[in-house]
Amino acid sequence: KQEVTQIPAALSVPEGENLVLNCSFTDSAIYNLQWFRQDPGKGLTSLLLIQSSQREQTSGRLNASLDKSSGRSTLYIAASQPGDSATYLCAVKNTGFQKLVFGTGTRLLVSP
Amino acid sequence: ETGVTQSPTHLIKTRGQQVTLRCSSQSGHNTVSWYQQALGQGPQFIFQYYREEENGRGNFPPRFSGLQFPNYSSELNVNALELDDSALYLCASSTGTSVNNEQFFGPGTRLTVL
């Protein structure tokens, strides 16, 4: 059974810092990994999707890497801003349909 | 392009009642998945619908059921509500069932069971 873990559970940083969020998964036979952002009480916004054949994806100040063999992914946020404050979730897909298996998220607070 | 929409936004029910949640998929998307997100947890996969048929299910009891309509919109029905059913219910749509397809999520329906 696939299990996804995210560390740390919560993170508080001052504005401008670069930071790294971690995601690990137990079954390395994944099709892809996706990072999401969730604001309190809201739905999920997709940030980056990394296919199993890829090593990383970049979008603006965000960079996600994938090491499938070790079961790890990192989300790097450069020059953090208060607007980045949210919960960040990673999810993996390792079945033949659209089921995503999620971690419990990292709650990020960026202070001005 | 219209994104994924869900209704209602919030809902309060009592234990034992039945509830129906609705989802309209993003334009051009024919696959809908439903997730349950309890407070402080990651979303849990309930099931997936493709071309009006359920073709994937998570570890949820049969009282969780669904429908998909010819216009690809979908409903999630929950019978005999329990207190633990209180959660944010998320709908996601994608183009087809390929494992490489990205899913796009709606804003969710917050269900409270008293």
PDB file of C-alpha atoms in Angstrom, chain A residues 30-35 46-58 63-68 72-75 91-93, chain B residues 99-100 102:
ATOM      1  CA  ILE A  30       4.828   5.632  -9.558  1.00  0.00           C
ATOM      2  CA  TYR A  31       3.566   7.151 -12.798  1.00  0.00           C
ATOM      3  CA  ASN A  32       3.904  10.725 -11.640  1.00  0.00           C
ATOM      4  CA  LEU A  33       4.009  13.063  -8.653  1.00  0.00           C
ATOM      5  CA  GLN A  34       2.087  16.285  -8.252  1.00  0.00           C
ATOM      6  CA  TRP A  35       2.509  19.208  -5.865  1.00  0.00           C
ATOM      7  CA  SER A  46      -1.914  22.275  -8.981  1.00  0.00           C
ATOM      8  CA  LEU A  47       1.597  23.707  -8.862  1.00  0.00           C
ATOM      9  CA  LEU A  48       3.806  21.183 -10.643  1.00  0.00           C
ATOM     10  CA  LEU A  49       3.407  17.742 -12.185  1.00  0.00           C
ATOM     11  CA  ILE A  50       6.485  15.548 -12.589  1.00  0.00           C
ATOM     12  CA  GLN A  51       6.235  12.431 -14.753  1.00  0.00           C
ATOM     13  CA  SER A  52       8.167   9.360 -13.572  1.00  0.00           C
ATOM     14  CA  SER A  53      10.697   9.806 -16.397  1.00  0.00           C
ATOM     15  CA  GLN A  54      11.496  13.377 -15.347  1.00  0.00           C
ATOM     16  CA  ARG A  55      13.892  14.602 -12.672  1.00  0.00           C
ATOM     17  CA  GLU A  56      12.485  18.063 -12.077  1.00  0.00           C
ATOM     18  CA  GLN A  57       9.979  20.710 -13.091  1.00  0.00           C
ATOM     19  CA  THR A  58      10.114  24.473 -12.673  1.00  0.00           C
ATOM     20  CA  ASN A  63      11.190  23.981  -8.471  1.00  0.00           C
ATOM     21  CA  ALA A  64      10.231  20.390  -7.788  1.00  0.00           C
ATOM     22  CA  SER A  65      12.594  17.454  -8.028  1.00  0.00           C
ATOM     23  CA  LEU A  66      11.887  13.749  -8.119  1.00  0.00           C
ATOM     24  CA  ASP A  67      14.149  10.864  -7.125  1.00  0.00           C
ATOM     25  CA  LYS A  68      11.930   7.897  -7.861  1.00  0.00           C
ATOM     26  CA  ARG A  72      11.606  11.278  -2.533  1.00  0.00           C
ATOM     27  CA  SER A  73      10.570  14.623  -3.911  1.00  0.00           C
ATOM     28  CA  THR A  74      11.364  18.155  -2.838  1.00  0.00           C
ATOM     29  CA  LEU A  75       9.607  21.430  -3.530  1.00  0.00           C
ATOM     30  CA  ALA A  91       0.477  13.323  -4.223  1.00  0.00           C
ATOM     31  CA  VAL A  92       1.592  10.300  -6.232  1.00  0.00           C
ATOM     32  CA  LYS A  93      -0.184   8.192  -8.784  1.00  0.00           C
TER      33      LYS A  93
ATOM     34  CA  VAL B  99      -2.185   7.989 -15.826  1.00  0.00           C
ATOM     35  CA  ASN B 100      -0.198  10.902 -17.267  1.00  0.00           C
ATOM     36  CA  GLU B 102      -3.196  16.082 -14.797  1.00  0.00           C
TER      37      GLU B 102
END
